[in-house]
Short mmCIF file of C-alpha atoms in Angstrom, two decimals:
data_model
loop_
_atom_site.label_atom_id
_atom_site.label_comp_id
_atom_site.label_asym_id
_atom_site.label_seq_id
_atom_site.Cartn_x
_atom_site.Cartn_y
_atom_site.Cartn_z
CA MET M 1 7.05 7.46 47.37
CA ALA M 2 10.06 5.26 48.05
CA THR M 3 8.20 2.25 46.69
CA THR M 4 7.27 4.17 43.56
CA ARG M 5 10.87 5.23 42.97
CA ARG M 6 12.05 1.65 43.34
CA ASP M 7 9.45 0.50 40.83
CA ARG M 8 10.43 2.99 38.15
CA PRO M 9 13.71 1.30 37.07
CA ALA M 10 11.94 -2.06 36.98
CA GLN M 11 9.14 -0.62 34.87
CA ARG M 12 11.63 0.95 32.47
CA LEU M 13 13.55 -2.30 32.20
CA SER M 14 10.38 -4.29 31.52
CA ARG M 15 9.35 -1.80 28.84
CA MET M 16 12.76 -1.99 27.21
CA LEU M 17 12.64 -5.78 27.23
CA LEU M 18 9.15 -5.76 25.75
CA LEU M 19 10.24 -3.34 23.01
CA ALA M 20 13.30 -5.50 22.32
CA VAL M 21 11.08 -8.56 21.86
CA ILE M 22 8.75 -6.64 19.53
CA TYR M 23 11.66 -5.26 17.47
CA ALA M 24 13.24 -8.72 17.24
CA TRP M 25 9.91 -10.25 16.20
CA CYS M 26 9.56 -7.67 13.41
CA LEU M 27 13.16 -7.30 12.24
CA VAL M 28 14.62 -10.81 12.45
CA PRO M 29 12.52 -12.14 9.51
CA PHE M 30 13.58 -9.15 7.43
CA GLY M 31 17.20 -9.74 8.42
CA TRP M 32 16.88 -13.40 7.41
CA LEU M 33 15.39 -12.26 4.07
CA ILE M 34 18.36 -9.99 3.35
CA SER M 35 20.87 -12.61 4.49
CA THR M 36 19.31 -15.30 2.28
CA SER M 37 19.23 -12.97 -0.72
CA LEU M 38 22.99 -12.46 -0.38
CA LYS M 39 23.92 -16.15 -0.17
CA GLN M 40 25.66 -17.54 -3.23
CA GLY M 41 24.96 -20.75 -5.10
CA THR M 42 22.93 -23.39 -3.27
CA GLN M 43 23.87 -22.05 0.16
CA ALA M 44 20.42 -20.47 0.54
CA LEU M 45 18.85 -23.95 0.34
CA GLN M 46 21.46 -25.81 2.37
CA SER M 47 21.65 -23.57 5.44
CA ALA M 48 19.14 -21.46 7.35
CA ASP M 49 21.92 -19.80 9.36
CA MET M 50 21.77 -16.05 8.76
CA PHE M 51 25.51 -15.61 9.21
CA GLN M 52 26.81 -18.53 7.14
CA GLY M 53 28.20 -17.47 3.76
CA PRO M 54 29.53 -17.07 1.19
CA PHE M 55 27.76 -13.80 0.48
CA GLY M 56 27.55 -11.66 -2.63
CA PHE M 57 25.23 -9.79 -4.97
CA GLY M 58 24.91 -12.51 -7.60
CA ASN M 59 21.20 -13.09 -6.91
CA TYR M 60 20.43 -9.41 -7.43
CA VAL M 61 22.36 -9.36 -10.71
CA GLU M 62 20.47 -12.46 -11.87
CA VAL M 63 17.09 -10.99 -10.97
CA LEU M 64 17.77 -7.74 -12.81
CA ALA M 65 19.12 -9.67 -15.80
CA GLU M 66 15.74 -11.44 -16.11
CA GLY M 67 13.97 -8.12 -16.73
CA PHE M 68 12.87 -7.34 -13.18
CA ALA M 69 13.51 -3.64 -13.78
CA TYR M 70 10.65 -3.67 -16.31
CA ASN M 71 8.39 -5.27 -13.71
CA LEU M 72 9.30 -2.52 -11.24
CA ARG M 73 8.44 0.07 -13.88
CA ASN M 74 5.10 -1.60 -14.54
CA SER M 75 4.20 -1.79 -10.86
CA LEU M 76 5.15 1.86 -10.37
CA ILE M 77 3.00 3.01 -13.31
CA VAL M 78 0.00 0.87 -12.34
CA ALA M 79 0.16 1.76 -8.64
CA ALA M 80 0.65 5.48 -9.35
CA SER M 81 -2.23 5.53 -11.86
CA THR M 82 -4.49 3.73 -9.40
CA THR M 83 -3.57 6.18 -6.64
CA VAL M 84 -4.19 9.25 -8.79
CA LEU M 85 -7.60 7.98 -9.94
CA CYS M 86 -8.66 6.91 -6.44
CA ILE M 87 -7.64 10.21 -4.84
CA ALA M 88 -9.19 12.35 -7.59
CA ILE M 89 -12.53 10.55 -7.30
CA GLY M 90 -12.32 9.92 -3.56
CA VAL M 91 -11.69 13.57 -2.66
CA LEU M 92 -14.78 14.76 -4.53
CA ALA M 93 -16.96 11.89 -3.29
CA GLY M 94 -15.72 12.21 0.29
CA TYR M 95 -16.33 15.96 0.36
CA ALA M 96 -19.81 15.56 -1.10
CA LEU M 97 -20.79 12.91 1.44
CA ALA M 98 -19.32 14.87 4.36
CA ARG M 99 -20.41 18.42 3.49
CA LEU M 100 -23.16 18.60 0.88
CA ASN M 101 -26.83 17.95 1.48
CA VAL M 102 -26.93 14.56 -0.21
CA ARG M 103 -30.02 12.46 0.36
CA ARG M 104 -29.47 9.05 1.96
CA LYS M 105 -25.75 9.63 2.29
CA MET M 106 -25.40 6.91 4.95
CA LEU M 107 -27.03 4.42 2.57
CA ILE M 108 -24.63 5.51 -0.17
CA LEU M 109 -21.62 5.17 2.14
CA THR M 110 -22.83 1.74 3.29
CA GLY M 111 -23.18 0.65 -0.33
CA VAL M 112 -19.67 1.90 -1.11
CA LEU M 113 -18.23 -0.09 1.79
CA ALA M 114 -20.22 -3.16 0.76
CA VAL M 115 -18.40 -3.12 -2.58
CA SER M 116 -15.07 -3.51 -0.76
CA LEU M 117 -16.36 -6.72 0.86
CA PHE M 118 -17.12 -8.30 -2.50
CA PRO M 119 -14.62 -11.13 -3.23
CA PRO M 120 -12.46 -10.17 -6.25
CA VAL M 121 -12.04 -13.80 -7.30
CA SER M 122 -15.73 -13.97 -8.24
CA LEU M 123 -15.23 -11.17 -10.78
CA VAL M 124 -12.16 -12.61 -12.47
CA PRO M 125 -13.92 -14.82 -15.10
CA PRO M 126 -16.36 -12.17 -16.40
CA LEU M 127 -13.71 -9.45 -16.28
CA TYR M 128 -11.25 -11.64 -18.16
CA SER M 129 -13.81 -12.25 -20.92
CA LEU M 130 -14.63 -8.56 -21.10
CA TRP M 131 -10.97 -7.49 -21.09
CA ARG M 132 -10.18 -10.00 -23.86
CA GLU M 133 -12.97 -8.57 -26.02
CA LEU M 134 -11.80 -5.00 -25.38
CA GLY M 135 -8.11 -5.81 -25.92
CA LEU M 136 -7.12 -4.77 -22.37
CA LEU M 137 -5.16 -7.89 -21.44
CA ASP M 138 -1.45 -7.21 -20.81
CA THR M 139 -2.06 -3.45 -20.69
CA TYR M 140 -1.82 -0.84 -17.95
CA PRO M 141 -5.54 0.16 -18.13
CA GLY M 142 -6.45 -3.51 -17.81
CA LEU M 143 -4.83 -3.44 -14.35
CA TYR M 144 -5.37 0.01 -12.88
CA LEU M 145 -9.06 0.19 -13.80
CA PRO M 146 -10.08 -2.84 -11.68
CA TYR M 147 -7.56 -1.83 -9.01
CA THR M 148 -9.29 1.54 -8.77
CA ALA M 149 -12.70 -0.12 -8.42
CA PHE M 150 -11.52 -2.21 -5.47
CA GLU M 151 -9.38 0.44 -3.72
CA LEU M 152 -11.82 3.34 -4.13
CA PRO M 153 -14.38 2.34 -1.43
CA LEU M 154 -11.79 2.50 1.35
CA VAL M 155 -10.46 5.82 0.04
CA ILE M 156 -13.96 7.32 -0.01
CA PHE M 157 -14.64 6.10 3.53
CA LEU M 158 -11.36 7.48 4.89
CA LEU M 159 -11.74 10.86 3.21
CA THR M 160 -15.41 11.17 4.18
CA THR M 161 -14.55 10.75 7.85
CA PHE M 162 -11.61 13.14 7.51
CA PHE M 163 -13.63 15.89 5.79
CA ALA M 164 -16.34 15.47 8.44
CA SER M 165 -13.74 16.08 11.17
CA ILE M 166 -12.77 19.50 9.75
CA PRO M 167 -14.78 22.26 11.50
CA VAL M 168 -17.53 23.50 9.20
CA GLU M 169 -17.13 27.03 10.65
CA ILE M 170 -13.86 27.45 8.75
CA GLU M 171 -15.58 26.82 5.45
CA GLU M 172 -18.56 29.01 6.39
CA ALA M 173 -16.20 31.88 7.18
CA ALA M 174 -14.69 31.59 3.70
CA LEU M 175 -18.18 31.64 2.17
CA VAL M 176 -19.08 34.74 4.18
CA ASP M 177 -15.94 36.45 2.89
CA GLY M 178 -17.23 36.01 -0.67
CA ALA M 179 -15.62 32.73 -1.73
CA THR M 180 -17.61 30.31 -3.83
CA ARG M 181 -18.20 26.75 -2.69
CA PHE M 182 -15.43 25.49 -4.97
CA GLN M 183 -13.00 28.22 -3.82
CA ALA M 184 -13.70 27.39 -0.16
CA PHE M 185 -13.10 23.73 -0.92
CA HIS M 186 -9.94 24.31 -2.97
CA ARG M 187 -8.27 26.99 -0.83
CA VAL M 188 -9.48 26.19 2.68
CA VAL M 189 -10.75 22.64 3.11
CA LEU M 190 -8.38 20.80 0.78
CA PRO M 191 -5.15 22.04 2.45
CA LEU M 192 -6.53 21.02 5.85
CA ALA M 193 -7.33 17.57 4.49
CA THR M 194 -3.77 16.97 3.24
CA PRO M 195 -2.85 14.46 6.02
CA GLY M 196 -5.92 12.33 5.25
CA ILE M 197 -5.29 12.49 1.51
CA PHE M 198 -1.66 11.52 2.04
CA ALA M 199 -2.60 8.53 4.23
CA ALA M 200 -5.21 7.36 1.71
CA SER M 201 -2.63 7.71 -1.09
CA ILE M 202 -0.08 5.54 0.72
CA ILE M 203 -2.66 2.85 1.52
CA THR M 204 -3.88 2.82 -2.08
CA PHE M 205 -0.37 2.73 -3.55
CA VAL M 206 0.76 -0.14 -1.32
CA GLY M 207 -2.43 -2.10 -2.02
CA ALA M 208 -1.99 -1.72 -5.79
CA TRP M 209 1.75 -2.46 -5.54
CA ASN M 210 1.16 -5.78 -3.74
CA GLU M 211 -1.93 -7.00 -5.65
CA PHE M 212 -1.46 -10.45 -7.15
CA LEU M 213 -4.77 -12.08 -8.16
CA LEU M 214 -5.84 -9.67 -10.89
CA ALA M 215 -2.27 -9.07 -12.06
CA SER M 216 -1.64 -12.81 -12.50
CA THR M 217 -4.86 -13.10 -14.53
CA PHE M 218 -4.80 -10.01 -16.73
CA ALA M 219 -1.02 -9.64 -17.28
CA PRO M 220 0.57 -13.03 -16.55
CA ARG M 221 3.38 -13.19 -19.13
CA SER M 222 4.19 -10.03 -21.06
CA LEU M 223 6.87 -7.71 -19.68
CA ALA M 224 4.80 -4.88 -21.13
CA ALA M 225 2.50 -4.92 -18.07
CA GLN M 226 3.55 -7.75 -15.72
CA THR M 227 3.94 -6.44 -12.15
CA VAL M 228 6.45 -7.48 -9.51
CA PRO M 229 4.27 -9.92 -7.49
CA VAL M 230 3.63 -11.97 -10.64
CA ALA M 231 7.27 -11.74 -11.68
CA ILE M 232 8.43 -13.04 -8.28
CA ALA M 233 6.00 -15.97 -8.49
CA SER M 234 7.32 -16.74 -12.00
CA LEU M 235 11.01 -16.91 -11.11
CA SER M 236 12.61 -20.26 -11.85
CA GLY M 237 15.90 -21.79 -10.76
CA ASP M 238 18.81 -22.97 -12.83
CA VAL M 239 17.95 -26.60 -12.04
CA GLN M 240 14.50 -28.10 -12.61
CA PHE M 241 12.44 -28.59 -9.41
CA GLU M 242 14.95 -26.52 -7.44
CA PRO M 243 13.27 -23.61 -5.63
CA PRO M 244 15.14 -20.39 -6.54
CA ILE M 245 15.21 -19.17 -2.93
CA GLY M 246 18.14 -16.83 -3.52
CA THR M 247 16.63 -14.98 -6.48
CA ILE M 248 13.15 -14.89 -4.92
CA THR M 249 14.45 -13.33 -1.70
CA ALA M 250 16.57 -10.87 -3.69
CA ALA M 251 13.49 -9.79 -5.65
CA CYS M 252 11.51 -9.50 -2.40
CA VAL M 253 14.18 -7.24 -0.90
CA ILE M 254 14.18 -5.02 -4.00
CA VAL M 255 10.39 -4.69 -3.75
CA THR M 256 10.20 -4.30 0.03
CA VAL M 257 12.96 -1.78 0.70
CA PRO M 258 11.23 1.15 -1.10
CA MET M 259 7.99 0.50 0.83
CA VAL M 260 9.86 0.35 4.15
CA PHE M 261 11.70 3.57 3.29
CA VAL M 262 8.45 5.37 2.45
CA ALA M 263 6.82 4.13 5.65
CA LEU M 264 9.75 5.29 7.80
CA VAL M 265 10.05 8.70 6.15
CA PHE M 266 6.34 9.50 6.16
CA GLN M 267 5.21 7.60 9.25
CA LYS M 268 4.16 10.77 11.10
CA ARG M 269 1.95 11.92 8.23
CA ILE M 270 0.45 8.46 7.81
CA ILE M 271 -0.40 8.22 11.52
CA SER M 272 -1.74 11.77 11.52
CA GLY M 273 -3.92 11.07 8.51
CA LEU M 274 -5.35 7.87 9.98
CA THR M 275 -6.03 9.27 13.46
CA SER M 276 -7.12 12.84 12.75
CA GLY M 277 -10.22 11.64 10.92
CA GLY M 278 -11.46 10.11 14.14
CA LEU M 279 -11.41 13.46 15.98
CA LYS M 280 -14.45 15.64 15.61
CA GLY M 281 -13.71 19.37 15.51
#
């Protein structure tokens, strides 16, 4: 017992040191990003020291003056539309595959997952030609429709496993009490599946928010639909051939902070939604 008691402080210290290393590994790059975004003039290019100024908010003012607020609006609309479509379709498809007597459901689920493995770059040329003929270039539907096609397989898989983990006896009890299949789904199963739906929504939103390949192809120039990843890649400095490190990092901070805030606020629900689907009953 004495040996165990002596080991406890050492174990706690080693755990604290390990956590400190992990936190430093994760937070120092983000701290450097914020520090660089606040550096004025050419200081961001001349020095990599996080604490060497002068500091100010000039880069943020310059980014917003170039219309970055419109890009944020576009990303929010496209990501939200993609999330709503994916969840609306994914909830119904996931429930059907998990609960209803669907023939060859494993083959269907395998086919759905196989779609997510298809490289998007191979679809860009035909989609671009089709979108040009339909007039969908530089429009919101031209972005959130393909986003939905690529994000939906993962949503269906996550929700199928989550619905399958909900005890079927709860739904059967509602049916015995006189509820219809839709009423049992809407009033009993759907509220229990909220953590999984929430986790799938966050994953879908972040994936659509960060997508670059399709956005740079279908809405590369117009502020009417250009999203933030394309806008950041398009930023230019005041001097030719000079990388605009200050404005790029400022734009990255503006884009990253909301995602970090959402992850911190809803981390318990996200973890619950991702882990509960793996527990049967």
